[in-house]
């Protein structure tokens, strides 16, 4: 396809913007966990995949979609809590890279477990919200809904982090873990809560993902690397950075995909990412160390 | 109020405290003096549970501190102002104070105590929205003490409050210590600035390589030739 | 450099490995092809793992080696399929290409001191970029379905470097490669670079202050490591006669490399090899056991196909939690702990 500065190009830009909301929400959970616990969950996208299956089957089992989506949030929050207690906590004091690798084992496990439980077929939840036509442009309603919910989710997290004791403690523990007991804070509990919130955000994203994409066990590999890239580009741990990076990256994908093949949109985004990091290794909004 | 008897402690194979016994009565200001590496900081860390005691007994108003997990010690009425202040540098002053009131019992009285701390240190009120890490050393020390008071403690542990501060500021910090004393808090203070601290304290313990070498009224210790020579450079 | 001197035990070990295919032929004649295939896989992956460990042992945990093996395999095959360039020329070109990519990504990383998580994620992006390029060039690469090198004659050719039908020959190709990998490891292990890199991995500032050019040292080892993985990937493609973005490139390959090495141990020469033996036997063993078990099959149905990966993933988690030094590392440590005790006992004067 050719690239012209016309209405289709504008449509691509706006679709990129809508995609960015979802990507930013996905990046948010990972960013929170990394910023606070200093652990990278390589299996983060697989947690989202688990949530997608959860929402899918809850809905197919007869629950209203909104209830199914809420269940998805709880499911992934619990899964993330278990991940922290069973897998991360035992290696928390060892070399950081072990923490990254150990979640890589979980990635393989979750993929295989999903294959065993749900098969390799692509599954579609079968909800069509149709599309919205403005001028000659067409936007999927599911995507618009995702964008709005993602913004609301991010706002809710921001309020939680700045307005509550638990949220303040989550921000504080990222800055000085050793003295937390002097504040009467049990660090283990804060880490567990942080993990569960990170999982909850992944679960929220999962509920939106099922409206936009088919589910299959390997879906995590499709968008997992993208989420890591957004987090690093924004500055790991910086939530505003992750937000901005999501917008930058999604524009590359949307415009690249509309002009060329989808893979090239992604490939260009990754190339841009690598080059950008060479100029700003701490990320767009990361604190300079 | 606070009573330690025969406490041992250390890190790994290294033992820092040997059979240490001491007590702090309600309303007192007690100083612990000694050279670098004598175990002063370790002593405070043992009391607030950051370093586990390896033997002996330790009680606060009859409550066994050795059976209390570190994050529960605050609830026993002990607040620790750690060495080099350790504020959360990228949190605002008010959020730092909020962290001081994290325990459920303190949350209920947050607004009231915040007013109290701001009245005690008006400078903090001016800077309430500023990031703590961007303040001067003396202001940070105020904030660290304020944070400790937010939990409504009975006993305040102060670890080297004058460390790393300019001489003019050091005098101000000892004024701060006097003020919280006069507010009725019991104070246990560790200092290398022996001459100054003995002026604020009622009693003092001299620590040498993890053992108590001398103890008594602050005035008596300040008058002792040995201490004047070894620790006050006179 | 002096000719490598080998202890009698090492010589005997090498001889034993060299004679393995004959033992297979003698005792397992019926399924000779299958067992030789297993051995070849182990040796080829051992070589790639050894290449990864050259970097990994110095704290440079790369998730980008799937990119290097992918470049090695794809450049070689594409040159052969579309330009008729013999792998004898194609492989060197592929290795040089991978090395250049490694240096291009490595240089800024090392200059900017990108390390730990960031380095892992940077290299992960490289892997993903290369995978996307492979998929995107689907007119040449076959996209996600993969592609095959064009068979030359009956598939046995020196010119086309095709040897797959002769498993015995394939084994010795893989064996030679493996030996070469061990030689490189030993060479690095005894070089000054190793001490420089050890120092740099512990404290970069201190290393720089004693005159070590940290960036240069890291680049050297990265280039070597990338080149080895590319060579391994290329030979792997020639042996399998099939290359796909999921078998020789991509995040899955990168993670498998890291895991095998973690399981075997990255600080000892034979660690990566033991990792290859362990992971290949494990996945193969699990597959065989599960597929031959009627009960499992009837209970799980087609789901049994994924059971081995599930167990594999779980074992990796357990390995990192309970045996972070790997099999070889843990064994060596046990031996070291046992030895001083014995010495101490010997030195105690008799009463």
Coordinates of C-alpha atoms in Angstrom, one line a residue, chain C:
Chain C
X1 CA 49.9 -20.0 21.8
X2 CA 51.1 -23.4 23.0
X3 CA 49.4 -26.5 21.9
X4 CA 46.7 -27.3 24.4
X5 CA 47.8 -30.0 26.8
X6 CA 45.1 -32.4 27.9
X7 CA 45.0 -34.5 30.9
X8 CA 44.5 -38.2 30.4
X9 CA 41.0 -38.0 31.9
X10 CA 40.1 -35.3 29.4
X11 CA 41.5 -37.3 26.5
X12 CA 39.6 -40.4 27.5
X13 CA 36.4 -38.3 27.8
X14 CA 36.9 -36.9 24.3
X15 CA 37.6 -40.3 22.9
X16 CA 34.5 -41.6 24.6
X17 CA 32.3 -38.9 23.0
X18 CA 34.0 -39.5 19.6
X19 CA 33.1 -43.2 19.8
X20 CA 29.6 -42.6 20.9
X21 CA 28.0 -43.0 17.5
X22 CA 29.7 -46.4 17.1
X23 CA 28.3 -47.5 20.4
X24 CA 24.9 -46.4 19.2
X25 CA 25.3 -48.4 16.0
X26 CA 26.4 -51.4 18.0
X27 CA 23.8 -51.4 20.7
X28 CA 20.9 -49.4 19.4
X29 CA 21.1 -50.5 15.8
X30 CA 17.3 -50.4 15.2
X31 CA 16.8 -46.8 16.1
X32 CA 20.3 -45.6 15.2
X33 CA 19.0 -42.6 13.3
X34 CA 17.0 -41.3 16.1
X35 CA 19.7 -41.6 18.7
X36 CA 22.3 -40.1 16.5
X37 CA 19.9 -37.2 15.8
X38 CA 19.6 -36.7 19.6
X39 CA 23.4 -36.6 19.9
X40 CA 23.8 -34.2 17.0
X41 CA 21.2 -31.9 18.5
X42 CA 23.0 -31.9 21.8
X43 CA 26.4 -31.2 20.3
X44 CA 25.1 -28.4 18.1
X45 CA 23.2 -26.7 20.9
X46 CA 26.2 -27.2 23.2
X47 CA 28.2 -25.1 20.8
X48 CA 25.6 -22.3 20.7
X49 CA 25.2 -22.4 24.5
X50 CA 29.0 -22.3 25.0
X51 CA 29.0 -19.2 22.7
X52 CA 26.4 -17.6 24.9
X53 CA 28.2 -18.4 28.1
X54 CA 31.3 -16.5 26.9
X55 CA 29.2 -13.4 27.6
X56 CA 26.9 -14.7 30.2
X57 CA 29.6 -15.7 32.7
X58 CA 30.6 -12.0 32.8
X59 CA 27.2 -10.8 33.8
X60 CA 26.2 -9.9 30.3
X61 CA 22.9 -11.7 30.2
X62 CA 21.8 -11.4 26.6
X63 CA 18.3 -12.3 25.3
X64 CA 19.6 -11.4 21.9
X65 CA 21.3 -14.6 20.9
X66 CA 18.2 -15.8 19.2
X67 CA 18.9 -13.0 16.8
X68 CA 22.5 -14.0 16.1
X69 CA 21.7 -17.7 15.5
X70 CA 18.8 -16.5 13.3
X71 CA 21.0 -14.2 11.3
X72 CA 23.5 -17.1 10.9
X73 CA 20.9 -19.5 9.7
X74 CA 18.9 -17.2 7.5
X75 CA 21.7 -15.3 5.8
X76 CA 23.4 -18.6 4.9
X77 CA 20.2 -20.2 3.5
X78 CA 19.0 -17.1 1.7
X79 CA 22.3 -16.6 0.0
X80 CA 22.2 -20.2 -1.2
X81 CA 18.6 -20.2 -2.3
X82 CA 18.5 -16.9 -4.0
X83 CA 22.1 -16.1 -5.1
X84 CA 23.5 -19.6 -5.4
X85 CA 26.3 -18.7 -3.0
X86 CA 27.8 -21.8 -1.4
X87 CA 27.6 -22.0 2.4
X88 CA 31.4 -22.1 2.4
X89 CA 31.2 -18.4 1.5
X90 CA 27.7 -17.9 2.9
X91 CA 28.5 -18.9 6.4
X92 CA 31.4 -16.5 6.8
X93 CA 29.2 -13.7 5.4
X94 CA 26.5 -14.6 7.9
X95 CA 28.9 -14.8 10.8
X96 CA 30.3 -11.4 9.9
X97 CA 26.8 -10.0 9.6
X98 CA 25.9 -11.2 13.0
X99 CA 29.1 -9.9 14.5
X100 CA 28.5 -6.5 13.0
X101 CA 25.0 -6.5 14.4
X102 CA 26.3 -7.6 17.8
X103 CA 28.9 -4.8 17.9
X104 CA 26.4 -2.2 16.6
X105 CA 24.1 -3.0 19.5
X106 CA 26.8 -3.7 22.0
X107 CA 28.9 -0.6 21.6
X108 CA 26.3 1.9 22.7
X109 CA 25.1 -0.4 25.4
X110 CA 28.6 -0.7 26.9
X111 CA 29.5 2.9 26.4
X112 CA 26.3 3.9 28.2
X113 CA 26.7 1.2 30.8
X114 CA 23.4 -0.4 30.0
X115 CA 23.5 -3.5 32.2
X116 CA 21.3 -6.0 34.1
X117 CA 17.6 -5.8 33.3
X118 CA 18.1 -3.0 30.8
X119 CA 20.7 -5.0 28.8
X120 CA 18.4 -8.0 28.8
X121 CA 15.5 -6.0 27.5
X122 CA 17.6 -4.2 25.0
X123 CA 18.8 -7.5 23.5
X124 CA 15.3 -8.8 23.7
X125 CA 14.3 -6.0 21.4
X126 CA 17.0 -7.0 19.0
X127 CA 15.7 -10.5 19.0
X128 CA 12.2 -9.3 18.3
X129 CA 13.4 -6.9 15.6
X130 CA 15.3 -9.7 13.7
X131 CA 12.3 -12.0 14.1
X132 CA 9.9 -9.4 12.7
X133 CA 12.3 -8.8 9.8
X134 CA 12.4 -12.5 9.0
X135 CA 8.6 -12.7 9.1
X136 CA 8.2 -9.4 7.2
X137 CA 10.5 -10.7 4.4
X138 CA 8.1 -13.6 3.8
X139 CA 8.6 -13.6 0.1
X140 CA 12.1 -14.9 0.7
X141 CA 12.0 -16.4 4.2
X142 CA 8.7 -18.1 4.1
X143 CA 7.5 -15.9 6.9
X144 CA 6.5 -17.7 10.1
X145 CA 6.3 -21.0 8.3
X146 CA 10.1 -21.1 7.7
X147 CA 11.9 -22.3 4.7
X148 CA 14.4 -24.9 3.5
X149 CA 17.8 -24.7 1.9
X150 CA 17.4 -26.0 -1.7
X151 CA 18.6 -29.6 -1.9
X152 CA 21.7 -30.0 -4.0
X153 CA 21.7 -33.4 -5.8
X154 CA 20.9 -36.2 -3.4
X155 CA 21.3 -34.0 -0.4
X156 CA 24.9 -35.0 0.3
X157 CA 27.3 -32.4 -1.0
X158 CA 30.5 -30.8 0.0
X159 CA 29.9 -27.8 -2.2
X160 CA 26.5 -27.1 -0.8
X161 CA 27.6 -28.2 2.7
X162 CA 24.7 -30.6 3.0
X163 CA 25.2 -33.7 5.0
X164 CA 21.9 -34.4 6.7
X165 CA 21.2 -37.9 5.1
X166 CA 24.5 -39.2 6.5
X167 CA 23.9 -39.1 10.3
X168 CA 27.4 -40.5 11.0
X169 CA 29.0 -37.6 9.0
X170 CA 26.6 -35.1 10.6
X171 CA 27.7 -36.3 14.0
X172 CA 31.3 -35.6 13.3
X173 CA 30.5 -32.2 11.9
X174 CA 28.7 -31.4 15.1
X175 CA 31.5 -33.0 17.2
X176 CA 34.1 -30.9 15.5
X177 CA 32.0 -27.8 16.1
X178 CA 31.6 -28.7 19.7
X179 CA 35.3 -29.2 20.2
X180 CA 36.0 -25.9 18.6
X181 CA 33.6 -24.3 21.0
X182 CA 35.4 -25.8 24.0
X183 CA 38.7 -24.7 22.5
X184 CA 37.5 -21.1 22.3
X185 CA 36.2 -21.3 25.8
X186 CA 39.5 -22.5 27.1
X187 CA 41.4 -19.9 25.1
X188 CA 39.2 -17.1 26.6
X189 CA 39.4 -18.7 30.1
X190 CA 43.2 -18.5 30.0
X191 CA 43.5 -15.1 28.4
X192 CA 44.1 -11.7 30.0
X193 CA 40.7 -10.6 28.7
X194 CA 39.1 -13.0 31.1
X195 CA 40.6 -11.3 34.1
X196 CA 39.7 -7.9 32.7
X197 CA 36.1 -9.0 32.2
X198 CA 35.9 -10.6 35.6
X199 CA 37.1 -7.4 37.1
X200 CA 34.7 -5.3 35.0
X201 CA 31.7 -7.5 35.9
X202 CA 32.4 -7.0 39.6
X203 CA 33.2 -3.3 39.6
X204 CA 33.3 -1.4 36.4
X205 CA 34.8 1.8 37.9
X206 CA 37.6 -0.1 39.7
X207 CA 38.4 -2.0 36.5
X208 CA 38.5 1.2 34.5
X209 CA 40.7 2.8 37.1
X210 CA 43.4 0.2 36.7
X211 CA 43.5 0.8 33.0
X212 CA 41.1 -1.8 31.6
X213 CA 39.2 -0.6 28.5
X214 CA 35.9 -2.0 29.7
X215 CA 33.9 -1.1 26.6
X216 CA 36.5 -2.7 24.3
X217 CA 36.8 -5.9 26.4
X218 CA 33.0 -6.3 26.5
X219 CA 32.8 -5.7 22.7
X220 CA 35.5 -8.3 22.0
X221 CA 33.6 -10.9 23.9
X222 CA 30.3 -9.9 22.4
X223 CA 31.7 -10.1 18.9
X224 CA 33.1 -13.6 19.6
X225 CA 29.9 -14.8 21.3
X226 CA 27.7 -13.5 18.5
X227 CA 29.9 -15.0 15.9
X228 CA 29.8 -18.4 17.5
X229 CA 26.0 -18.3 17.8
X230 CA 25.7 -17.3 14.2
X231 CA 28.0 -20.2 13.1
X232 CA 26.0 -22.6 15.3
X233 CA 22.8 -21.4 13.8
X234 CA 24.1 -21.7 10.3
X235 CA 25.3 -25.3 10.8
X236 CA 22.1 -26.1 12.6
X237 CA 20.1 -25.0 9.5
X238 CA 22.3 -27.0 7.2
X239 CA 21.7 -30.1 9.4
X240 CA 18.0 -29.7 9.9
X241 CA 17.5 -28.7 6.3
X242 CA 14.7 -26.4 7.7
X243 CA 14.8 -23.0 9.4
X244 CA 11.9 -21.2 11.0
X245 CA 11.6 -18.1 13.1
X246 CA 10.6 -20.2 16.1
X247 CA 13.2 -22.9 15.9
X248 CA 16.4 -20.9 15.3
X249 CA 15.4 -17.2 16.0
X250 CA 13.1 -15.3 18.2
X251 CA 12.5 -14.9 21.9
X252 CA 11.8 -18.6 22.5
X253 CA 15.2 -19.5 21.2
X254 CA 16.9 -16.8 23.2
X255 CA 15.2 -18.0 26.4
X256 CA 16.0 -21.6 25.7
X257 CA 19.6 -20.7 25.3
X258 CA 19.7 -18.9 28.6
X259 CA 17.8 -21.6 30.5
X260 CA 19.9 -24.4 29.3
X261 CA 23.0 -22.6 30.4
X262 CA 21.5 -21.6 33.7
X263 CA 20.6 -25.3 34.2
X264 CA 24.1 -26.5 33.3
X265 CA 26.1 -23.7 34.8
X266 CA 27.8 -20.9 33.0
X267 CA 31.0 -20.6 34.9
X268 CA 32.5 -23.9 34.0
X269 CA 33.7 -25.1 30.6
X270 CA 31.4 -28.1 30.4
X271 CA 28.5 -26.3 32.0
X272 CA 26.8 -25.3 28.8
X273 CA 27.3 -28.8 27.4
X274 CA 25.8 -30.4 30.5
X275 CA 22.9 -27.9 30.1
X276 CA 22.4 -29.1 26.5
X277 CA 22.4 -32.7 27.6
X278 CA 20.1 -32.0 30.4
X279 CA 17.5 -29.9 28.5
X280 CA 17.5 -32.1 25.4
X281 CA 17.2 -35.3 27.3
X282 CA 14.6 -33.8 29.5
X283 CA 12.4 -32.5 26.7
X284 CA 12.9 -35.6 24.6
X285 CA 12.4 -37.9 27.6
X286 CA 9.2 -36.1 28.6
X287 CA 7.9 -36.2 25.1
X288 CA 8.6 -40.0 24.7
X289 CA 7.2 -40.9 28.1
X290 CA 4.0 -38.8 27.7
X291 CA 3.4 -40.0 24.1
X292 CA 3.9 -43.7 24.9
X293 CA 1.8 -43.6 28.0
X294 CA -1.7 -44.8 27.2
X295 CA -3.1 -43.5 30.4
X296 CA -1.8 -39.9 30.0
X297 CA -3.0 -39.9 26.4
X298 CA -6.5 -41.1 27.2
X299 CA -6.8 -38.7 30.1
X300 CA -5.3 -35.6 28.5
X301 CA -6.0 -36.3 24.8
X302 CA -4.2 -33.9 22.6
X303 CA -3.3 -31.8 25.6
X304 CA -0.6 -34.3 26.4
X305 CA 1.4 -32.6 23.7
X306 CA 2.0 -29.6 25.8
X307 CA 2.6 -31.4 29.1
X308 CA 6.3 -31.7 28.5
X309 CA 6.7 -27.9 28.0
X310 CA 4.7 -27.4 31.2
X311 CA 6.9 -29.6 33.2
X312 CA 10.0 -28.1 31.5
X313 CA 8.9 -24.6 32.5
X314 CA 8.3 -25.7 36.1
X315 CA 11.7 -27.4 36.3
X316 CA 13.3 -24.2 35.1
X317 CA 11.7 -22.2 37.9
X318 CA 12.8 -24.8 40.4
X319 CA 16.3 -24.8 39.0
X320 CA 16.7 -21.0 39.4
X321 CA 15.3 -21.0 42.9
X322 CA 17.2 -24.0 44.2
X323 CA 20.3 -24.4 42.0
X324 CA 21.2 -20.9 40.6
X325 CA 24.7 -22.1 39.9
X326 CA 23.6 -24.9 37.6
X327 CA 24.4 -28.6 37.7
X328 CA 28.1 -28.3 37.1
X329 CA 28.5 -25.2 39.3
X330 CA 26.8 -26.9 42.2
X331 CA 28.8 -30.1 41.8
X332 CA 32.1 -28.1 41.7
X333 CA 31.1 -26.2 44.7
X334 CA 30.3 -29.4 46.6
X335 CA 33.7 -30.7 45.7
X336 CA 35.4 -27.5 46.8
X337 CA 33.6 -27.6 50.1
X338 CA 34.6 -31.2 50.6
X339 CA 38.3 -30.6 49.8
X340 CA 39.4 -28.1 52.5
X341 CA 37.9 -30.4 55.1
X342 CA 40.0 -33.3 53.8
X343 CA 43.1 -31.1 53.8
X344 CA 42.4 -29.9 57.3
X345 CA 42.1 -33.4 58.5
X346 CA 45.3 -34.5 56.8
X347 CA 47.2 -31.6 58.4
X348 CA 46.0 -32.4 61.9
X349 CA 48.9 -34.0 63.6
X350 CA 48.3 -37.5 64.9
X351 CA 47.7 -37.5 68.6

